[in-house]
Amino acid sequence: MNPQVTDYINNAPAEQKQIMEALRQLIHESVADVKEEFKWSRPVFRAGKDFTYFKTAKAYLTLGFFDFVKLNDKQNKLQGTGKDMRHIKLKKISDIDREELQEWFKTVAV
C-alpha cells in the first residue's frame, strides 16, 4: 500500500473515504500484482500499465478507467469525452456495483 494513497484517502470527507477504502480493497482483490502510485494529484492503480484511478470532487468520487473501450458498459454509466479514458461518479457506498467493477478492473488491467 502506497502511503500517499493512504493519506489521500484519510484526508477525504467521510462518505468519499468509505467509498475509496472499498474500491481500494476491490481493486486489490480483482487484479493480481496491482501497484499503487500517486500521480496527477490522485491515486492511480497499475498492473504493468495504469488501468484505473479515483479522485475526489465536492459532491462525488470519480472512478476513472484507462482503455475504456474494452469495457462492457451495458447501462451507459461511463462519462467523459477523453480519447482513452472515461469515468463514473460515485456518490455513496451503495453506488458500488462490486461484480461489474471487478469485471471492469480485470478487463482494463490486461
C-alpha positions as a printed NumPy array, in Angstrom:
array([[  0.   ,   0.   ,   0.   ],
       [  1.331,   3.383,  -1.027],
       [  1.43 ,   5.825,   1.934],
       [  0.498,   8.776,  -0.317],
       [ -2.651,   6.914,  -1.4  ],
       [ -3.442,   6.154,   2.242],
       [ -3.04 ,   9.847,   3.146],
       [ -5.27 ,  10.891,   0.229],
       [ -7.996,   8.535,   1.421],
       [ -7.659,   9.511,   5.08 ],
       [ -7.952,  13.228,   4.27 ],
       [-11.172,  12.855,   2.258],
       [-14.702,  13.548,   3.546],
       [-16.2  ,  10.565,   5.413],
       [-18.532,   9.368,   2.621],
       [-15.782,   9.513,  -0.007],
       [-13.29 ,   7.895,   2.366],
       [-15.634,   4.94 ,   2.79 ],
       [-16.044,   4.609,  -0.997],
       [-12.29 ,   4.82 ,  -1.639],
       [-11.475,   2.238,   1.02 ],
       [-13.983,  -0.168,  -0.547],
       [-12.652,   0.483,  -4.068],
       [ -9.044,   0.068,  -2.972],
       [ -9.842,  -3.296,  -1.451],
       [-11.858,  -4.383,  -4.508],
       [ -9.04 ,  -3.382,  -6.873],
       [ -6.514,  -5.431,  -4.898],
       [ -8.901,  -8.402,  -4.771],
       [ -9.598,  -8.186,  -8.515],
       [ -6.155,  -7.722, -10.048],
       [ -3.01 ,  -9.696,  -9.255],
       [  0.195,  -7.766,  -8.559],
       [ -1.529,  -4.374,  -8.57 ],
       [  0.668,  -1.412,  -7.661],
       [ -0.48 ,   1.878,  -6.223],
       [  1.018,   5.153,  -7.363],
       [  0.223,   8.781,  -6.698],
       [  0.201,  10.715,  -9.99 ],
       [ -1.61 ,  13.801, -11.198],
       [ -2.629,  14.515,  -7.556],
       [ -4.627,  11.282,  -7.304],
       [ -4.253,   7.55 ,  -6.604],
       [ -3.535,   5.544,  -9.762],
       [ -3.523,   1.747,  -9.902],
       [ -1.388,  -0.227, -12.311],
       [ -0.555,  -3.795, -13.221],
       [  2.115,  -3.367, -15.866],
       [  0.247,  -0.248, -17.013],
       [ -2.117,   2.3  , -15.46 ],
       [ -5.678,   0.977, -15.544],
       [ -7.793,   2.925, -13.054],
       [ -7.73 ,   5.906, -10.695],
       [-10.014,   7.722,  -8.316],
       [-10.328,  11.39 ,  -7.486],
       [-12.405,  13.325,  -5.003],
       [-14.798,  16.06 ,  -6.079],
       [-17.105,  18.182,  -3.973],
       [-20.232,  16.013,  -4.225],
       [-18.915,  12.673,  -5.539],
       [-15.925,  10.475,  -6.232],
       [-14.7  ,   9.988,  -9.784],
       [-13.548,   6.472, -10.67 ],
       [-11.68 ,   6.576, -13.964],
       [-10.708,   3.864, -16.418],
       [ -7.891,   3.832, -18.94 ],
       [ -8.586,   1.76 , -22.113],
       [-12.312,   2.189, -21.506],
       [-13.14 ,   0.835, -24.985],
       [-12.511,  -2.665, -23.614],
       [-15.356,  -2.312, -21.099],
       [-18.831,  -3.735, -21.492],
       [-20.862,  -0.729, -20.296],
       [-24.379,  -2.146, -20.685],
       [-26.003,   0.635, -18.662],
       [-24.03 ,   3.518, -20.213],
       [-22.529,   4.552, -16.886],
       [-19.233,   5.78 , -18.335],
       [-18.944,   9.526, -18.767],
       [-16.417,  11.838, -20.365],
       [-15.049,  12.711, -23.754],
       [-11.412,  11.657, -23.48 ],
       [ -9.816,   9.658, -26.265],
       [ -8.567,   6.877, -23.958],
       [-10.283,   7.46 , -20.613],
       [-13.802,   7.524, -19.17 ],
       [-15.123,   7.692, -15.626],
       [-18.122,   7.047, -13.415],
       [-19.282,   9.157, -10.493],
       [-19.967,   7.532,  -7.127],
       [-21.895,   9.499,  -4.514],
       [-22.45 ,   6.812,  -1.879],
       [-21.1  ,   3.404,  -0.97 ],
       [-24.214,   1.723,  -2.376],
       [-23.289,   3.072,  -5.844],
       [-20.515,   0.469,  -5.985],
       [-21.546,  -2.468,  -8.161],
       [-18.885,  -4.899,  -6.945],
       [-19.469,  -7.52 ,  -9.627],
       [-19.397,  -5.056, -12.512],
       [-16.397,  -3.13 , -11.205],
       [-14.467,  -6.314, -10.528],
       [-15.021,  -7.338, -14.157],
       [-14.03 ,  -3.861, -15.378],
       [-10.818,  -3.795, -13.302],
       [ -9.789,  -7.201, -14.639],
       [-10.569,  -6.15 , -18.204],
       [ -8.634,  -2.877, -18.277],
       [ -5.685,  -4.198, -16.247],
       [ -4.565,  -6.553, -19.059]])
